[in-house]
Coordinates of C-alpha atoms in Angstrom, one line a residue:
X768 CA -140.7 -101.2 -87.1
X769 CA -137.2 -99.9 -87.7
X770 CA -137.2 -97.8 -90.8
X771 CA -135.5 -94.7 -92.2
X772 CA -137.4 -92.4 -90.0
X773 CA -136.7 -94.3 -86.7
X774 CA -133.0 -94.7 -87.7
X775 CA -132.7 -90.9 -88.2
X776 CA -133.8 -90.4 -84.6
X777 CA -131.0 -92.7 -83.3
X778 CA -127.6 -91.6 -82.1
X779 CA -124.9 -91.7 -84.6
X780 CA -122.8 -94.9 -84.6
X781 CA -125.3 -97.3 -83.1
X782 CA -125.2 -101.0 -83.5
X783 CA -128.4 -102.8 -84.4
X784 CA -129.0 -106.5 -83.6
X785 CA -132.0 -108.4 -84.8
X786 CA -132.6 -112.0 -83.6
X787 CA -136.4 -111.7 -83.3
X788 CA -138.3 -111.3 -86.6
X789 CA -137.0 -110.3 -90.0
X790 CA -139.7 -107.9 -90.9
X791 CA -139.1 -105.7 -87.9
X792 CA -136.4 -103.9 -89.9
X793 CA -136.8 -102.2 -93.3
X794 CA -133.6 -103.7 -94.8
X795 CA -133.1 -101.2 -97.5
X796 CA -133.1 -98.4 -95.0
X797 CA -130.7 -100.2 -92.7
X798 CA -128.4 -100.9 -95.6
X799 CA -128.3 -97.2 -96.5
X800 CA -127.6 -96.2 -92.8
X801 CA -124.8 -98.8 -92.6
X802 CA -123.2 -97.4 -95.8
X803 CA -123.5 -93.8 -94.6
X804 CA -122.1 -94.5 -91.2
X805 CA -125.2 -93.5 -89.3
X806 CA -125.4 -97.1 -88.1
X807 CA -121.9 -98.4 -87.2
X808 CA -122.7 -102.2 -87.5
X809 CA -125.5 -104.7 -87.6
X810 CA -125.9 -108.4 -86.6
X811 CA -128.8 -110.4 -88.0
X812 CA -130.0 -114.0 -88.0
X813 CA -133.5 -113.3 -89.4
X814 CA -134.5 -111.7 -92.7
X815 CA -137.7 -110.4 -94.4
X816 CA -137.3 -113.3 -96.9
X817 CA -135.3 -116.4 -96.2
X818 CA -132.9 -117.5 -97.6
X819 CA -131.8 -113.9 -98.2
X820 CA -130.6 -114.2 -101.7
X821 CA -131.2 -110.7 -103.0
X822 CA -130.9 -108.9 -99.6
X823 CA -129.2 -105.5 -99.7
X824 CA -127.4 -106.3 -96.5
X825 CA -125.5 -109.2 -98.0
X826 CA -121.9 -108.2 -98.8
X827 CA -121.6 -105.2 -96.4
X828 CA -118.4 -105.5 -94.4
X829 CA -120.0 -104.1 -91.2
X830 CA -122.8 -106.7 -91.0
X831 CA -122.5 -110.0 -89.2
X832 CA -124.8 -112.7 -90.6
X833 CA -125.6 -115.9 -88.8
X834 CA -128.0 -118.8 -89.7
X835 CA -131.6 -118.5 -88.5
X836 CA -132.0 -120.9 -85.7
X837 CA -135.4 -122.2 -84.6
X838 CA -134.5 -123.6 -81.2
X839 CA -137.4 -122.6 -79.0
X840 CA -137.1 -125.0 -76.0
X841 CA -134.4 -124.9 -73.4
X842 CA -133.2 -128.3 -74.5
X843 CA -132.9 -127.3 -78.1
X844 CA -131.1 -124.1 -77.2
X845 CA -128.7 -126.0 -75.1
X846 CA -128.0 -128.5 -77.9
X847 CA -127.5 -125.7 -80.4
X848 CA -125.0 -124.0 -78.1
X849 CA -123.0 -127.2 -77.6
X850 CA -122.9 -127.7 -81.4
X851 CA -121.7 -124.2 -82.0
X852 CA -118.9 -124.5 -79.4
X853 CA -117.8 -127.8 -80.8
X854 CA -117.7 -126.4 -84.4
X855 CA -115.8 -123.3 -83.3
X856 CA -113.2 -125.5 -81.5
X857 CA -112.9 -127.8 -84.6
X858 CA -112.3 -124.7 -86.8
X859 CA -109.7 -123.2 -84.4
X860 CA -107.9 -126.5 -84.3
X861 CA -108.1 -126.8 -88.1
X862 CA -110.0 -130.1 -87.9
X863 CA -113.3 -129.1 -89.5
X864 CA -114.9 -126.0 -91.0
X865 CA -118.5 -126.9 -91.2
X866 CA -120.9 -123.9 -91.3
X867 CA -118.1 -121.4 -91.4
X868 CA -119.6 -118.3 -93.1
X869 CA -116.5 -116.6 -94.6
X870 CA -114.6 -119.5 -96.1
X871 CA -113.5 -118.9 -99.7
X872 CA -115.0 -122.2 -100.7
X873 CA -118.1 -124.3 -99.8
X874 CA -117.5 -126.6 -96.8
X875 CA -120.0 -129.3 -95.9
X876 CA -120.1 -132.3 -93.6
X877 CA -117.7 -134.1 -96.0
X878 CA -114.7 -131.9 -95.1
X879 CA -112.7 -134.7 -93.7
X880 CA -112.9 -136.5 -97.1
X881 CA -111.3 -133.5 -98.9
X882 CA -108.8 -132.6 -96.2
X883 CA -106.0 -134.9 -97.5
X884 CA -106.1 -133.1 -100.8
X885 CA -106.0 -129.7 -99.2
X886 CA -103.0 -130.9 -97.1
X887 CA -101.3 -132.0 -100.3
X888 CA -102.0 -128.7 -101.9
X889 CA -100.6 -126.8 -98.9
X890 CA -97.5 -128.9 -99.0
X891 CA -97.1 -128.2 -102.7
X892 CA -97.4 -124.5 -101.9
X893 CA -94.6 -124.8 -99.2
X894 CA -92.4 -126.6 -101.7
X895 CA -93.0 -123.9 -104.4
X896 CA -92.2 -121.1 -101.9
X897 CA -88.9 -122.8 -101.0
X898 CA -87.9 -123.4 -104.6
X899 CA -88.8 -120.0 -106.0
X900 CA -85.8 -117.7 -106.8
X901 CA -87.8 -114.6 -106.2
X902 CA -91.1 -113.1 -104.9
X903 CA -94.0 -115.1 -106.4
X904 CA -96.3 -113.0 -108.5
X905 CA -98.6 -115.6 -110.1
X906 CA -100.0 -118.9 -109.1
X907 CA -101.7 -121.3 -111.6
X908 CA -103.7 -124.2 -110.3
X909 CA -104.8 -127.4 -112.2
X910 CA -106.8 -130.3 -110.7
X911 CA -107.5 -133.4 -112.8
X912 CA -109.6 -136.3 -111.6
X913 CA -113.0 -137.0 -110.3
X914 CA -112.1 -136.4 -106.6
X915 CA -110.4 -133.0 -107.1
X916 CA -111.8 -131.3 -110.2
X917 CA -114.5 -129.6 -108.2
X918 CA -112.2 -128.5 -105.4
X919 CA -110.3 -125.8 -107.3
X920 CA -111.3 -123.0 -104.8
X921 CA -110.4 -125.2 -101.8
X922 CA -107.1 -126.3 -103.4
X923 CA -106.2 -122.7 -104.4
X924 CA -106.8 -121.5 -100.8
X925 CA -104.6 -124.3 -99.4
X926 CA -101.8 -123.6 -102.0
X927 CA -101.7 -120.0 -101.0
X928 CA -101.6 -120.9 -97.4
X929 CA -98.6 -123.0 -98.1
X930 CA -96.9 -120.4 -100.2
X931 CA -97.3 -117.7 -97.5
X932 CA -96.5 -119.9 -94.5
X933 CA -93.1 -118.3 -93.9
X934 CA -94.0 -114.8 -95.1
X935 CA -96.9 -113.8 -92.8
X936 CA -96.7 -112.7 -89.2
X937 CA -99.8 -113.6 -87.3
X938 CA -102.7 -116.0 -88.1
X939 CA -102.7 -117.7 -91.5
X940 CA -105.6 -119.9 -92.6
X941 CA -107.8 -120.9 -95.5
X942 CA -109.9 -117.8 -94.9
X943 CA -107.3 -115.1 -95.0
X944 CA -104.7 -116.7 -97.3
X945 CA -106.4 -115.5 -100.6
X946 CA -106.8 -112.0 -99.2
X947 CA -103.2 -111.8 -97.9
X948 CA -101.9 -113.2 -101.2
X949 CA -103.7 -110.5 -103.2
X950 CA -102.3 -107.8 -100.9
X951 CA -98.8 -109.2 -101.7
X952 CA -99.5 -108.9 -105.4
X953 CA -100.0 -112.6 -106.0
X954 CA -102.5 -113.3 -108.8
X955 CA -104.1 -116.8 -108.9
X956 CA -105.8 -118.5 -111.8
X957 CA -107.1 -121.9 -112.9
X958 CA -105.2 -123.4 -115.9
X959 CA -105.4 -126.5 -118.0
X960 CA -102.0 -126.3 -119.8
X961 CA -99.7 -127.8 -117.2
X962 CA -98.5 -131.1 -118.7
X963 CA -100.7 -133.8 -117.0
X964 CA -99.0 -137.0 -115.9
X965 CA -100.9 -140.3 -115.8
X966 CA -102.0 -140.2 -112.2
X967 CA -105.5 -140.2 -110.8
X968 CA -106.6 -137.0 -109.0
X969 CA -103.5 -135.0 -109.8
X970 CA -103.0 -131.5 -108.3
X971 CA -100.6 -129.3 -110.3
X972 CA -99.3 -125.8 -109.5
X973 CA -97.2 -123.5 -111.6
X974 CA -95.7 -120.4 -109.9
X975 CA -94.1 -117.5 -111.6
X976 CA -91.8 -114.7 -110.5
X977 CA -89.7 -112.2 -112.4
X978 CA -87.4 -114.2 -114.6
X979 CA -88.6 -117.7 -113.8
X980 CA -91.2 -120.3 -112.9
X981 CA -91.6 -123.7 -111.4
X982 CA -94.3 -126.4 -111.9
X983 CA -94.9 -129.0 -109.2
X984 CA -97.5 -131.8 -109.2
X985 CA -98.6 -134.2 -106.5
X986 CA -101.0 -137.0 -105.8
X987 CA -102.2 -139.2 -102.9
X988 CA -101.1 -142.8 -103.1
X989 CA -103.8 -145.0 -101.7
X990 CA -105.9 -141.9 -101.0
X991 CA -103.8 -140.8 -98.1
X992 CA -100.1 -140.9 -98.8
X993 CA -98.8 -137.6 -100.4
X994 CA -96.2 -137.9 -103.2
X995 CA -94.6 -135.3 -105.4
X996 CA -94.6 -136.8 -108.9
X997 CA -93.3 -133.8 -110.9
X998 CA -90.9 -130.9 -110.4
X999 CA -90.8 -129.0 -113.7
X1000 CA -89.9 -131.5 -116.4
X1001 CA -88.5 -134.0 -113.9
X1002 CA -90.7 -137.0 -113.0
X1003 CA -90.2 -138.8 -109.7
X1004 CA -92.2 -140.2 -106.7
X1005 CA -90.9 -138.3 -103.6
X1006 CA -92.3 -138.1 -100.1
X1007 CA -92.8 -134.4 -99.2
X1008 CA -92.1 -134.4 -95.5
X1009 CA -89.4 -133.5 -93.0
X1010 CA -86.0 -132.2 -94.0
X1011 CA -85.4 -132.2 -97.7
X1012 CA -82.5 -131.5 -100.0
X1013 CA -83.5 -130.6 -103.6
X1014 CA -80.6 -130.6 -105.9
X1015 CA -80.0 -130.2 -109.6
X1016 CA -77.0 -131.8 -111.1
X1017 CA -75.4 -133.0 -114.3
X1018 CA -76.2 -136.7 -114.9
X1019 CA -72.6 -138.0 -114.9
X1020 CA -71.0 -140.9 -113.1
X1021 CA -69.9 -140.4 -109.5
X1022 CA -72.3 -137.6 -108.4
X1023 CA -74.4 -139.7 -106.2
X1024 CA -71.3 -141.1 -104.5
X1025 CA -69.9 -137.7 -103.9
X1026 CA -73.2 -136.5 -102.4
X1027 CA -73.4 -139.5 -100.1
X1028 CA -69.8 -139.2 -99.0
X1029 CA -70.2 -135.5 -98.1
X1030 CA -73.4 -136.2 -96.1
X1031 CA -71.8 -139.2 -94.4
X1032 CA -68.7 -137.1 -93.4
X1033 CA -71.0 -134.7 -91.5
X1034 CA -73.1 -137.5 -89.9
X1035 CA -76.2 -136.6 -92.0
X1036 CA -78.3 -139.7 -92.7
X1037 CA -80.3 -140.2 -95.9
X1038 CA -83.9 -141.5 -95.4
X1039 CA -85.0 -141.6 -99.0
X1040 CA -83.5 -140.5 -102.3
X1041 CA -85.6 -140.0 -105.4
X1042 CA -84.2 -138.8 -108.7
X1043 CA -85.7 -137.7 -112.0
X1044 CA -83.8 -137.0 -115.2
X1045 CA -84.5 -136.2 -118.9
X1046 CA -82.2 -138.8 -120.4
X1047 CA -78.8 -140.4 -119.7
X1048 CA -76.1 -137.8 -119.5
X1049 CA -78.4 -134.8 -119.4
X1050 CA -79.7 -133.0 -116.3
X1051 CA -81.1 -134.6 -113.2
X1052 CA -83.0 -133.6 -110.1
X1053 CA -82.5 -135.2 -106.7
X1054 CA -85.2 -135.1 -103.9
X1055 CA -83.5 -136.4 -100.8
X1056 CA -85.2 -136.9 -97.4
X1057 CA -82.8 -136.5 -94.5
X1058 CA -83.1 -137.6 -90.9
X1059 CA -81.7 -134.3 -89.7
X1060 CA -81.0 -130.8 -91.0
X1061 CA -77.5 -130.3 -92.5
X1062 CA -75.4 -127.4 -91.4
X1063 CA -74.4 -124.5 -93.8
X1064 CA -70.9 -126.2 -94.0
X1065 CA -72.6 -129.3 -95.6
X1066 CA -74.5 -127.2 -98.1
X1067 CA -71.3 -125.3 -99.0
X1068 CA -69.5 -128.6 -99.5
X1069 CA -72.2 -129.8 -101.8
X1070 CA -72.2 -126.6 -103.8
X1071 CA -68.5 -127.0 -104.5
X1072 CA -69.1 -130.3 -106.4
X1073 CA -68.6 -129.4 -110.0
X1074 CA -71.5 -131.5 -111.3
X1075 CA -74.1 -129.9 -108.9
X1076 CA -75.7 -126.8 -110.2
X1077 CA -78.2 -125.9 -107.4
X1078 CA -78.8 -126.9 -103.8
X1079 CA -82.0 -126.0 -101.9
X1080 CA -82.7 -127.0 -98.3
X1081 CA -86.4 -127.3 -97.3
X1082 CA -88.3 -128.2 -94.2
X1083 CA -91.9 -129.4 -94.8

């Protein structure tokens, strides 16, 4: 039995691993030793009571917890080992995250069903990061619809992953994105006050920075095709992929022709062009999918058009 007395007789900084029987260790004594530094770390897959809901070891940063496996035969142990390796490979590839212990949201065998919504949320995050005019300090998330309303934590993690994709050196994933966002001073919250459009399973996100904000909403057409349906007060149905020009302009005759002429002069081909506006003669927003990235000279030429007020180049 490992208890406070036996732990006191150990060398400082030991690591304790228990994969035998839960009651071999007095868990309260081990927790105290881990917190004091007497025991450097512990790894457990068995507990005095299972599942370990009120266990003092839960939540300690220097304890590794794994599920209690009951594989007693060689065949069962082999099958478990193969499953573990397959699931690790799936997680590293980003294909599936079943049984991942430190995900910020619950992941079950139905991960592939929610993955398209997470990909959409990540794309919205990338779009928001590209449109923001300053460091983002607040992210508000809204999900409306039967398929997404219970996925707020997953959607939030994916949004943050998208927002941080060009800001973080090193690995970035669903697990560390919320932590890294917090370290960068980004607060995240669920909201219900973003104007909801009439689309099923709508994911909306509002970001704020000092002096400004943007709201972006997206849906999946046919359950698999991502579309951006709102940028601030502008409504449109745009494909968020590849090289994109997002432009704001005055809604006056000749603007579309001028833009097309400039892009054509530099051999930049337009794949799709979606536009939203308030009303005739007001302001408009263009979401243009291009077949190739325009040079800085192209962007400068577009900015010189009197009716164009803002030009942003994105790559999603």
